[in-house]
Coordinates of C-alpha atoms in Angstrom, one line a residue:
Chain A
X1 CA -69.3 108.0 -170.3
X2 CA -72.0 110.6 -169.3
X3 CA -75.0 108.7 -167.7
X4 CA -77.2 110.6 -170.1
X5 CA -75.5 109.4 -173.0
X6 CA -75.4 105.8 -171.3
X7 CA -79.0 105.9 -171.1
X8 CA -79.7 107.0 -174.4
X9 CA -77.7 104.7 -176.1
X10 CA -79.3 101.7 -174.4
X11 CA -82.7 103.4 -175.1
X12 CA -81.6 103.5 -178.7
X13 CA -81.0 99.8 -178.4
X14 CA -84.1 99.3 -176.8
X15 CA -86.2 101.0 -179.7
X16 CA -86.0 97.9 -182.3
X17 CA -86.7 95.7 -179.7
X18 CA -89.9 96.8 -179.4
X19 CA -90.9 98.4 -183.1
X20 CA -89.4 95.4 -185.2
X21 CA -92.2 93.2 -183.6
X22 CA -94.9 95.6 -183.8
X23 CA -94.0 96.2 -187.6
X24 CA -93.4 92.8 -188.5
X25 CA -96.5 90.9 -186.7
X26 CA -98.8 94.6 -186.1
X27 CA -98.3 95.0 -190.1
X28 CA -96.3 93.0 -192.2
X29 CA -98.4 89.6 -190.2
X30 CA -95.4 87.7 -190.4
X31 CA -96.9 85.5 -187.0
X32 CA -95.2 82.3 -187.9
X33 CA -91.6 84.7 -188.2
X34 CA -91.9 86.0 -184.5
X35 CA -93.5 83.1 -183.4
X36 CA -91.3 80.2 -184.0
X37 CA -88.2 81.5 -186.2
X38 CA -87.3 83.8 -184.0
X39 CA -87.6 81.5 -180.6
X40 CA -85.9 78.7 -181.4
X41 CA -83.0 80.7 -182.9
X42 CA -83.1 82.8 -179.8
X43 CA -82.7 79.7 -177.8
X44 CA -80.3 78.0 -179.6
X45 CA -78.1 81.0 -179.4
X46 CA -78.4 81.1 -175.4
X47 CA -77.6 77.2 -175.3
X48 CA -74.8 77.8 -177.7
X49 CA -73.4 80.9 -176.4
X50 CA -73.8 79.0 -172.9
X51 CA -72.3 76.1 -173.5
X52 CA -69.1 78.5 -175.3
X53 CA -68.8 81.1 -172.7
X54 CA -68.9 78.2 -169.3
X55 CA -66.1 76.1 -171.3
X56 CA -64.1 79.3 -172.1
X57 CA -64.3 80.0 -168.7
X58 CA -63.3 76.5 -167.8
X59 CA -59.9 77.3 -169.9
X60 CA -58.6 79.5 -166.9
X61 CA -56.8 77.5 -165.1
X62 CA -56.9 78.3 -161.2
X63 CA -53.7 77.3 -159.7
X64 CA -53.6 78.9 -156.5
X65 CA -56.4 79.9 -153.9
X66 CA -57.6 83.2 -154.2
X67 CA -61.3 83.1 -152.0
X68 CA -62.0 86.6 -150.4
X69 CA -61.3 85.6 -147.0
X70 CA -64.2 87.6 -144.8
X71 CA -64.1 85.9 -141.8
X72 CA -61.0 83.8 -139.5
X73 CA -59.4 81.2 -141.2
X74 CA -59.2 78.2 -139.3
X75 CA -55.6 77.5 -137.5
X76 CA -55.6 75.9 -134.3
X77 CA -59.2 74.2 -133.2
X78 CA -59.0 77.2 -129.7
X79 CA -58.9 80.1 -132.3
X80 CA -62.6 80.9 -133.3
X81 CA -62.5 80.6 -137.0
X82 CA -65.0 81.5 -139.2
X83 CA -66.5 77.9 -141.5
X84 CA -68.4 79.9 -144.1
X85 CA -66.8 82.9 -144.8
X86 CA -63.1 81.6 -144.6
X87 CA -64.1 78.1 -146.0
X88 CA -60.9 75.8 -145.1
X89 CA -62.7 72.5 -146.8
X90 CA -65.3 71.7 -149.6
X91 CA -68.0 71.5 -146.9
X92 CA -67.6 75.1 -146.3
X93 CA -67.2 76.0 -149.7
X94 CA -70.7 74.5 -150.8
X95 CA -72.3 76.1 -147.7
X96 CA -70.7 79.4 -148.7
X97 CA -71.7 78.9 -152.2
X98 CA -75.3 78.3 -151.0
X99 CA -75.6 81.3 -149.0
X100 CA -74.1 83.2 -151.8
X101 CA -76.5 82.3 -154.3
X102 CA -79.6 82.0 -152.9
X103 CA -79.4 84.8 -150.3
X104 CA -76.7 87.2 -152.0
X105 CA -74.3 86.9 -148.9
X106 CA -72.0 89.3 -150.1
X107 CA -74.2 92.0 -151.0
X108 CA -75.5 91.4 -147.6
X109 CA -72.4 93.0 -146.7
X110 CA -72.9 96.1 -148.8
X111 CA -71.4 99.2 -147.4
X112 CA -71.6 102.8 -147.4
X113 CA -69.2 105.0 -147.0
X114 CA -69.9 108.2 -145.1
X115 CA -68.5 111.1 -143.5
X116 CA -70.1 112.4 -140.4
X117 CA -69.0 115.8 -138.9
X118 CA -67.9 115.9 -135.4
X119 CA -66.6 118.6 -132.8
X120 CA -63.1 117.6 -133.5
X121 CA -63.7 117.2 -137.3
X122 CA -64.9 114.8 -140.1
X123 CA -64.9 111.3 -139.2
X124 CA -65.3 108.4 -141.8
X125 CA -68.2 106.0 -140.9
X126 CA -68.8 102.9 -142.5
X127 CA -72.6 102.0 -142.7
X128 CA -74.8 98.9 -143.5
X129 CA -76.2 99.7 -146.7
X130 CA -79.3 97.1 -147.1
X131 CA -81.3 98.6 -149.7
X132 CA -79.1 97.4 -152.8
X133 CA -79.1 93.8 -151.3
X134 CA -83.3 94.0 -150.6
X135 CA -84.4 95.0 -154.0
X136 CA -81.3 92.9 -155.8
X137 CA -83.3 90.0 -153.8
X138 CA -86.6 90.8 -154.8
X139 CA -85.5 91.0 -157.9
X140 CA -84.1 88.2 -158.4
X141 CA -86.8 85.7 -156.4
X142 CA -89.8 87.4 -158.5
X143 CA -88.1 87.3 -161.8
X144 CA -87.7 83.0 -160.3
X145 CA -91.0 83.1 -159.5
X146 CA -92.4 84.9 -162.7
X147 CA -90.1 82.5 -165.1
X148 CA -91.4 79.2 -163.1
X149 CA -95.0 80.6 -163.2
X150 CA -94.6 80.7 -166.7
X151 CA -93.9 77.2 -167.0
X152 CA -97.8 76.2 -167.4
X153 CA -97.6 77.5 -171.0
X154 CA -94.2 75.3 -171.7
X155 CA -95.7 71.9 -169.9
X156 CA -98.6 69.7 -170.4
X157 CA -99.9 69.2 -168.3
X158 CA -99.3 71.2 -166.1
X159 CA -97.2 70.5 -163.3
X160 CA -98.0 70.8 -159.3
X161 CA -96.0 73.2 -158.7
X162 CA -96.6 75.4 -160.7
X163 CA -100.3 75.2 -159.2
X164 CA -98.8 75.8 -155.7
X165 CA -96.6 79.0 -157.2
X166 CA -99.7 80.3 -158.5
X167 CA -101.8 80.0 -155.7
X168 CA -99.2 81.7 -153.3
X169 CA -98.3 84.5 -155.4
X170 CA -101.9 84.9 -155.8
X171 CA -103.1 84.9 -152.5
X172 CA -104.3 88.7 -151.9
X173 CA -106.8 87.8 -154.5
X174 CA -106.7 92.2 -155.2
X175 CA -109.4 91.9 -157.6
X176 CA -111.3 92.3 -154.7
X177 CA -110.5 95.6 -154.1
X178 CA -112.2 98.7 -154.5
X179 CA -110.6 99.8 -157.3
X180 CA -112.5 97.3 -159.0
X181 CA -109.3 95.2 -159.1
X182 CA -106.8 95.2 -161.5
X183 CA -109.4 93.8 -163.9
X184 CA -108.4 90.2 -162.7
X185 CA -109.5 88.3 -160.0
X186 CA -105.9 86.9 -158.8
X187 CA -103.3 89.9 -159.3
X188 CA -99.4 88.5 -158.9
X189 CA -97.9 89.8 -156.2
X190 CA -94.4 89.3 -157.9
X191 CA -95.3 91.1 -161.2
X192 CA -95.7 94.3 -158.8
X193 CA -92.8 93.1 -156.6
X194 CA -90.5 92.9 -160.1
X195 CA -91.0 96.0 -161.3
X196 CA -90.7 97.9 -158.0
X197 CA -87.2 96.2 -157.4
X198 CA -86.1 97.3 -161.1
X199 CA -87.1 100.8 -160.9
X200 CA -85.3 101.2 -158.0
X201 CA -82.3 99.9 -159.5
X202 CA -82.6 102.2 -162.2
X203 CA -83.0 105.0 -159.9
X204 CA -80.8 104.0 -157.6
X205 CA -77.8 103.6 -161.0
X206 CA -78.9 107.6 -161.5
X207 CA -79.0 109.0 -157.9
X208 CA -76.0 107.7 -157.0
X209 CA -73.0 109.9 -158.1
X210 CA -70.1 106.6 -158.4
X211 CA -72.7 104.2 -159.3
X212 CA -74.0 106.6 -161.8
X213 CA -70.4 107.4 -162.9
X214 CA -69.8 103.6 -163.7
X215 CA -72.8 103.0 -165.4
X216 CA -72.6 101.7 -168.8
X217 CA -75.5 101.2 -171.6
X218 CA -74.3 97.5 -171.0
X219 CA -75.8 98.2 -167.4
X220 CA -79.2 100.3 -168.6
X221 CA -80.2 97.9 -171.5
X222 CA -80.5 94.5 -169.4
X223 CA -82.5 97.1 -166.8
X224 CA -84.4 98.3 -170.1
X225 CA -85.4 94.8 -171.2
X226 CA -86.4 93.3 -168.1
X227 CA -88.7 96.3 -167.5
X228 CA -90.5 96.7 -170.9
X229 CA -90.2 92.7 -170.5
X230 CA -92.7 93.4 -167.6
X231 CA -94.2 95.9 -168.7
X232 CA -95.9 94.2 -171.6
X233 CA -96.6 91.0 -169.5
X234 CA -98.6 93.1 -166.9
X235 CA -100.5 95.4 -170.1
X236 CA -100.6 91.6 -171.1
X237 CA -102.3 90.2 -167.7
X238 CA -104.0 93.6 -167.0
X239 CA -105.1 95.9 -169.6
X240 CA -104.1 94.4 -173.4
X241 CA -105.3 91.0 -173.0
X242 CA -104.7 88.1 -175.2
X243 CA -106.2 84.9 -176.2
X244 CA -103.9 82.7 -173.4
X245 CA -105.6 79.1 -174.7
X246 CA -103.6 80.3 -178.1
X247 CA -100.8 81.4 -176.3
X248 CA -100.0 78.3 -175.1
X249 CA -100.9 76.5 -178.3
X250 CA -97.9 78.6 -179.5
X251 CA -95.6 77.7 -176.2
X252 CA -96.3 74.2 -176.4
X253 CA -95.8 74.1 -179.9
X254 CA -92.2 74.9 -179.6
X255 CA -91.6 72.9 -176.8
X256 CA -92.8 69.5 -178.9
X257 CA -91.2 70.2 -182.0
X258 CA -94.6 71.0 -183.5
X259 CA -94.4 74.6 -184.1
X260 CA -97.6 76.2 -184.9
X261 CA -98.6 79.9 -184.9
X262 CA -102.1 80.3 -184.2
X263 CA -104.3 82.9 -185.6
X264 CA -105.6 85.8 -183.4
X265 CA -102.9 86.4 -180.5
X266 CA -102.7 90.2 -179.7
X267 CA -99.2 92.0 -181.1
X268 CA -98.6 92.7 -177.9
X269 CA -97.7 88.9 -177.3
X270 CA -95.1 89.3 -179.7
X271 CA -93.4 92.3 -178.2
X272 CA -93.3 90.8 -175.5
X273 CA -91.6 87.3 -177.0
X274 CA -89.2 89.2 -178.5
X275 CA -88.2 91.1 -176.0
X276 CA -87.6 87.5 -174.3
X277 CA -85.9 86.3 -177.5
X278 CA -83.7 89.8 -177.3
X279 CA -83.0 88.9 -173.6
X280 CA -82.0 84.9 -173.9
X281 CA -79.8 85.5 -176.9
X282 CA -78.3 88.6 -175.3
X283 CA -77.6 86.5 -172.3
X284 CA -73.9 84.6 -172.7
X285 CA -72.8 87.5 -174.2
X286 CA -73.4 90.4 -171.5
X287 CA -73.6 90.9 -167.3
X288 CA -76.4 89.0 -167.1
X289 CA -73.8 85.5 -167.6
X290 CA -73.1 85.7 -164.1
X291 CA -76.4 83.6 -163.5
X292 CA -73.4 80.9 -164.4
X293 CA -70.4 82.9 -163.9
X294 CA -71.7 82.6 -160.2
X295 CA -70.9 79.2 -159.7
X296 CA -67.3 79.6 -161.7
X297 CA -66.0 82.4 -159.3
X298 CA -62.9 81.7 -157.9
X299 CA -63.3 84.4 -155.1
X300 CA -65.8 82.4 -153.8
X301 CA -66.0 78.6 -154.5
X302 CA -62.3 78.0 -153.2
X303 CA -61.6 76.7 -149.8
X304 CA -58.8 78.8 -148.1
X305 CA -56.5 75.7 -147.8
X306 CA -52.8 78.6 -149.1
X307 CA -51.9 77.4 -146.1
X308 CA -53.4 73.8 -144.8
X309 CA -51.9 72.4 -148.0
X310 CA -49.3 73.2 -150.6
X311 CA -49.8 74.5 -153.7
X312 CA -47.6 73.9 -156.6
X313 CA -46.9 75.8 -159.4
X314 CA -48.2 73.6 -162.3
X315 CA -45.9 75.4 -164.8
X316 CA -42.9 74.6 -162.5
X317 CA -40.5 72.9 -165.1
X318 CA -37.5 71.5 -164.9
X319 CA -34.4 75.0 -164.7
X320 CA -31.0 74.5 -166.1
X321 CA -29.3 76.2 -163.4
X322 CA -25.5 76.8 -162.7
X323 CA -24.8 77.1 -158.9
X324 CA -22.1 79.4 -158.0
X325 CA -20.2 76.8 -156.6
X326 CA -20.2 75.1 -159.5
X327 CA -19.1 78.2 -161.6
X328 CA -16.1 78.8 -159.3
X329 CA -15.3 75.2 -159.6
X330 CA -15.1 75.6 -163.6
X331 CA -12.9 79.3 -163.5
X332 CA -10.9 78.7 -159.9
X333 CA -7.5 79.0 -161.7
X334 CA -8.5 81.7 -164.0
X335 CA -10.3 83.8 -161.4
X336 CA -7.0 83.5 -159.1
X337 CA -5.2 84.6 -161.9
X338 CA -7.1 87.6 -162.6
X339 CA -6.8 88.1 -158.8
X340 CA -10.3 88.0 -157.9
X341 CA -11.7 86.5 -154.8
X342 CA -12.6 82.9 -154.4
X343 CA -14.3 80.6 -151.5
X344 CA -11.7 78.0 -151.9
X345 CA -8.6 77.8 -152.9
X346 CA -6.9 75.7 -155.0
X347 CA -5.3 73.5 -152.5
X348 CA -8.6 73.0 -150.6
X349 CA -10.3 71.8 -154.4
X350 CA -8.7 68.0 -154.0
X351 CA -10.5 68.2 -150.1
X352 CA -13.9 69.0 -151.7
X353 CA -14.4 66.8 -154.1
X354 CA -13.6 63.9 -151.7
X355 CA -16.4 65.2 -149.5
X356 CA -18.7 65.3 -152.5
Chain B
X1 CA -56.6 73.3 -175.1
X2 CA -57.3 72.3 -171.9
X3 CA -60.5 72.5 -169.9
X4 CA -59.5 72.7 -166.0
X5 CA -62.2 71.4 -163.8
X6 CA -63.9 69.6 -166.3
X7 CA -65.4 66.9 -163.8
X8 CA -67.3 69.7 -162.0
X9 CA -67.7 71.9 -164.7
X10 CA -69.5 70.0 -167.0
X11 CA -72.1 68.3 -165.2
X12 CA -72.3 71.9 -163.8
X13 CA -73.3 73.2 -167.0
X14 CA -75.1 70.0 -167.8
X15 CA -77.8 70.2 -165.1
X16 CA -77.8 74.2 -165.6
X17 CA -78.9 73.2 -169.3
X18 CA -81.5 70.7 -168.6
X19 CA -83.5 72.6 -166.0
X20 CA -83.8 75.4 -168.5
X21 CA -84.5 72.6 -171.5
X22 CA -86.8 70.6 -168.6
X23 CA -90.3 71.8 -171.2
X24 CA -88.5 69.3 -174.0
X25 CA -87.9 67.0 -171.6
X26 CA -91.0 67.2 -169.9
X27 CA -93.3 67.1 -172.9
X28 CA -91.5 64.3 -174.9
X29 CA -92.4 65.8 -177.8
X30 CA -96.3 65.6 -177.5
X31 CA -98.8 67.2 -175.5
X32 CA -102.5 67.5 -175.0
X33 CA -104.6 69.0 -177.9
X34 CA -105.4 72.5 -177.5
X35 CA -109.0 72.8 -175.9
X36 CA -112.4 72.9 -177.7
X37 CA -114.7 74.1 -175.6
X38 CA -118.5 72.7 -176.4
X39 CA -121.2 74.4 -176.6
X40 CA -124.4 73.5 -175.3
X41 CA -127.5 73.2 -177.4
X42 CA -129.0 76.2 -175.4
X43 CA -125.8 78.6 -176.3
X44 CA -125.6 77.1 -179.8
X45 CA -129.2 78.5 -179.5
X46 CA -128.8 81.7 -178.5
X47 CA -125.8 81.6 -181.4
X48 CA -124.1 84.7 -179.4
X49 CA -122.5 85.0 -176.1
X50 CA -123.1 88.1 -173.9
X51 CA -120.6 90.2 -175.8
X52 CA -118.5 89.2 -178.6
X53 CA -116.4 85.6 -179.2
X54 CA -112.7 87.6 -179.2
X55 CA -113.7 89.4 -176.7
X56 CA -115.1 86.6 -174.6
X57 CA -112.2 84.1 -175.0
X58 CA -109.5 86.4 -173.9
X59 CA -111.0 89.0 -171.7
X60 CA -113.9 86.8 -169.7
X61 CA -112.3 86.9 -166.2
X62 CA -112.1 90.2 -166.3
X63 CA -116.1 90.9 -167.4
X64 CA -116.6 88.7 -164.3
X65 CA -114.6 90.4 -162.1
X66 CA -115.9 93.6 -163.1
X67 CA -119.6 92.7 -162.8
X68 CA -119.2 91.2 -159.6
X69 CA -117.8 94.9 -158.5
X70 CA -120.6 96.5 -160.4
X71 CA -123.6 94.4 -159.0
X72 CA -122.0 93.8 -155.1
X73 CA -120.4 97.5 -155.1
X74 CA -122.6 99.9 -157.5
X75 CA -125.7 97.8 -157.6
X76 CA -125.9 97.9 -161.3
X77 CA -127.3 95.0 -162.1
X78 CA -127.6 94.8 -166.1
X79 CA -125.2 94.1 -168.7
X80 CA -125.2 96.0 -172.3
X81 CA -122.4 95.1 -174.5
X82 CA -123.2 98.3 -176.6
X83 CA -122.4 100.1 -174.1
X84 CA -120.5 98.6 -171.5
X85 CA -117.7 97.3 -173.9
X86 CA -115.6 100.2 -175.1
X87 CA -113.0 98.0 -176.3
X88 CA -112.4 94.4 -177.5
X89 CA -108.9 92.5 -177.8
X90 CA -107.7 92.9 -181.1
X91 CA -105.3 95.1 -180.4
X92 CA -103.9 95.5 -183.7
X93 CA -105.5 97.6 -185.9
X94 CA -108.0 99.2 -183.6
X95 CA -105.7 100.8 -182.0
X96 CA -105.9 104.1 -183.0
X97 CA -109.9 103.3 -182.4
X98 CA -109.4 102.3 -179.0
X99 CA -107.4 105.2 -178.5
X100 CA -110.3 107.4 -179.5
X101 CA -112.5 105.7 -177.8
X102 CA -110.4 105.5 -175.0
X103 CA -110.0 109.5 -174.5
X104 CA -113.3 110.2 -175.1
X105 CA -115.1 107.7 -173.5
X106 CA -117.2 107.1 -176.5
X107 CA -120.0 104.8 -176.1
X108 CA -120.1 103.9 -179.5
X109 CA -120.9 100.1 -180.6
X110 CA -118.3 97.7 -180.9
X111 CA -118.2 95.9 -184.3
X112 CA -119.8 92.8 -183.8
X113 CA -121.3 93.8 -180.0
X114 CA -124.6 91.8 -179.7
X115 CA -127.4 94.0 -178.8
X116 CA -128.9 92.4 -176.0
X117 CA -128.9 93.2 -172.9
X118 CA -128.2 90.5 -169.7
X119 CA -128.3 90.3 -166.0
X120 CA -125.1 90.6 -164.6
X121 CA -124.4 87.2 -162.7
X122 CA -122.2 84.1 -162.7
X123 CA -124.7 81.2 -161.7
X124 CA -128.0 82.7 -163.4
X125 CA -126.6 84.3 -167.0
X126 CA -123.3 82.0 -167.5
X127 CA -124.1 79.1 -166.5
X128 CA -127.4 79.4 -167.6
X129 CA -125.8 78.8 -171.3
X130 CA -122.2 77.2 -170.6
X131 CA -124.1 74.5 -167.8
X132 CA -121.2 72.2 -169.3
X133 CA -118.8 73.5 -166.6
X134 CA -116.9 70.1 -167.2
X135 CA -116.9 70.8 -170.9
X136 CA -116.4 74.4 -171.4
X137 CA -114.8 76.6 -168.8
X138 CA -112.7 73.1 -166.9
X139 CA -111.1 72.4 -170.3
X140 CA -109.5 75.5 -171.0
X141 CA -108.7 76.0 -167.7
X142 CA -107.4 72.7 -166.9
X143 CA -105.4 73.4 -169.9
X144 CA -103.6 76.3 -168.4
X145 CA -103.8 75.3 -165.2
X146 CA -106.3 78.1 -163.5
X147 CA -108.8 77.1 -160.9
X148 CA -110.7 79.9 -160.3
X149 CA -111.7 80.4 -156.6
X150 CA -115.0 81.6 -157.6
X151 CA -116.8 78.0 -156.8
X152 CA -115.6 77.8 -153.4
X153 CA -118.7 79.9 -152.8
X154 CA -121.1 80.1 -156.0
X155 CA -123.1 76.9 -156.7
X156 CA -122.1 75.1 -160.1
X157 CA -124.2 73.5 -162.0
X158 CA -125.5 70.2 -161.6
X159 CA -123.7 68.2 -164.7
X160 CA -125.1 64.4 -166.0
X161 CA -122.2 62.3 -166.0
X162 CA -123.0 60.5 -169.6

């Protein structure tokens, strides 16, 4: 599909995301709607579509070991072998597993490939690419940070560390700055971090020629959501403020079953809920499953035992076979008959079944 | 239908459930009132707060932050809500107002702004009305969990402990 066309089709999507709350809270004041209706049917399609899409996974059965192997698989205890990336036991495999999720191991190993002229022609180079992985990671860890941070609207009280989040991400205190701030005293360090680390993977989805030629609206409208996601929590933080204390009446409300919508909470709250309804009930149903498809991938969370143990078919059942012997056995007299060649002859038949 | 895996892949998805559903957990299904700040007889008093309630609840930080640039930075030492609030928080509504406002730079009241004019300071003006700190500005913050870093430095005001 042309990128262009990619792009505005996920824009397209992106257009009621934004508009249905402004029209429906903005005008229509349909607060208790956007408030509470449409989060708890947002989460209950996440933990539905969850639950569905890890057990429909779960249905696969994995018979045989398929890990990428990146590293020396272990063989006799003098050969160097590699315990992470060629896991041969459990240990390794949750070690790998660790690495892979909370430091994107494999994307670590990004590369780029790259032809460099020399005087006796083009020669192919293969080069660490790191950028992907950095702003995949940044990513990632702020959008953690952000979503943990967030937690002192779901909780009462509010728990430590959420306190201790705040206070680190807090920490350059930019308000302080000449440009009279950002209007706050403590400006987020992730907030900026987040939207950095998207951008450039938007740009990064356009610059590219093959990334840009496998690029999907699938792949633009999670990039979309997540960045008007941000966007309206910073206007929120930063520019458009909102009455919090009401906010997280609202919050706690649907976290004790005791929904309430209160009165006087900016629209821009409730674009910026629904985009965060859109994005949880989007969730089981696009890319952005591999937060648990992760932990299900076979590439990864097998130890490379092909060889340490033996695998069995599981479908092996039981063949009605007919051995040749057993075939010649049945036609000898007719197949001498007809003149055609035969391992035994008839005299020999008495000798072979005695041996049997 | 089968379900390979099933004694790692449930408790998998289990746990992967619960820390996202930890709020319900957390909360058991009750939590702390929402705050209500209390005024002290001197605000109740003085009936109005330096610019307008809305305004006030949502966007307070942000006055403080900017007067502290204004008085530290700039020197400019006095407070109009007249004319130093070109916008207030309902963002609904007023926002083809703000807009105006906005691009022009109109100095133009703000429904509601209070006339007065106040000296721009945390200790002095603030907590000169709200000298509940315990009562007002604690309970909403304790609520959502801000401690602003402000008293490390400026002096708050002496409370009786009924």
């Amino acid at each position: 599909m042309n990128f262009i066309l990619g792009m505005v089709i996920a824009a397209i999507g992106m257009g009621p995301v934004v508009m249905i709350p402004l029209v429906g809270v903005g005008l229509l004041k349909l607060n208790f709607f956007f408030g509470v209706i449409v989060p708890y049917a947002a989460l209950a399609i996440f933990v539905i579509g969850m639950i569905y899409r890890v057990m429909n996974w779960s249905r696969s059965p994995v018979p045989y070991r398929i890990p990428t192997t990146a590293g020396q698989e272990f063989s006799y205890p003098w050969i160097k072998s590699n315990p992470i990336d060629n896991p041969k036991n459990t240990y390794g495999v949750v070690a790998r597993m660790i690495f892979e999720v909370l430091t994107f191991r494999s994307l670590f190993r990004h590369t780029k490939l790259e032809y460099r002229n020399t005087e006796t022609g083009p020669k192919i180079d293969y080069e660490w690419e790191k950028w992907l992985w950095l702003a995949a990671l940044a990513f990632h860890y702020s959008f953690l940070v952000i979503f943990l941070r967030h937690f002192r609207f779901f909780m009462d009280p509010v728990p430590g560390f959420v306190l201790i989040l705040e206070k680190l991400d807090g920490f350059m205190q930019l308000g302080l700055l000449p440009i009279n701030g950002l209007g706050a005293p403590g400006v987020y360090l992730t907030d900026m971090l987040l939207m950095l680390a998207l951008t450039y993977l938007l740009l990064r989805r356009i610059y590219i020629p093959q990334v840009r030629y496998i690029s999907l609206p699938a792949d633009y409208f999670p990039l979309f959501l997540i960045l008007t996601l941000g966007t309206t929590g910073i206007l929120m933080r930063y520019l458009i403020r909102v009455d919090i204390t009401a906010v997280k009446e609202l919050a706690i409300g649907l976290f004790t079953f005791h929904p309430v919508a209160p009165a006087g909470i900016g629209v821009i709250f409730y674009v910026h809920l629904f985009c965060l309804c859109v994005l949880i009930s989007y969730f089981p149903f696009s890319k952005l499953c591999h937060m648990a498809g992760i932990f299900l991938s076979p590439t990864r969370n097998l130890a490379n035992t092909s060889r340490i143990v033996r695998h069995v078919n599981p479908w092996n059942y039981p063949v009605k076979f007919h051995t040749y012997e057993a075939y010649e056995n049945e036609f000898r007299e007719h197949m001498i008959e007809a003149g055609l060649p035969v391992e035994k002859g008839l005299d020999s038949e008495p000798a072979k079944e005695a041996e049997e | 239908m089968t379900f390979y895996d099933r004694g790692t892949i449930l408790p998998g998805l289990i746990i992967g459930l619960c820390l996202f559903l930890s709020p319900f957990i957390y909360n058991g299904g009750k939590a702390g009132k929402a705050p209500v700040p209390e005024l002290t007889p001197k605000a109740k008093e003085a009936k109005q707060c330096v610019a307008p309630k809305p305004y006030m609840t949502a966007w307070h930080m942000q006055l403080l932050d900017n007067w502290r640039q204004e008085v530290v930075r700039e020197g400019s030492r006095y407070f109009n809500a007249n004319q130093d609030l070109w916008w207030n928080n309902q963002f609904d509504g007023q926002l083809l107002e703000k807009w105006r406002r906005f691009i022009t730079s109109s100095d133009a009241s703000t429904p509601g702004a209070t006339g007065k004019t106040y000296y721009k300071s945390l200790q002095v003006t603030c907590m000169e009305c709200h000298s509940n700190k315990s009562k007002f500005c604690d309970e909403c913050h304790n609520y959502l969990g801000v401690s602003p870093y402000c008293w490390d430095c400026h002096v708050q005001p002496k409370e009786d402990k009924q």
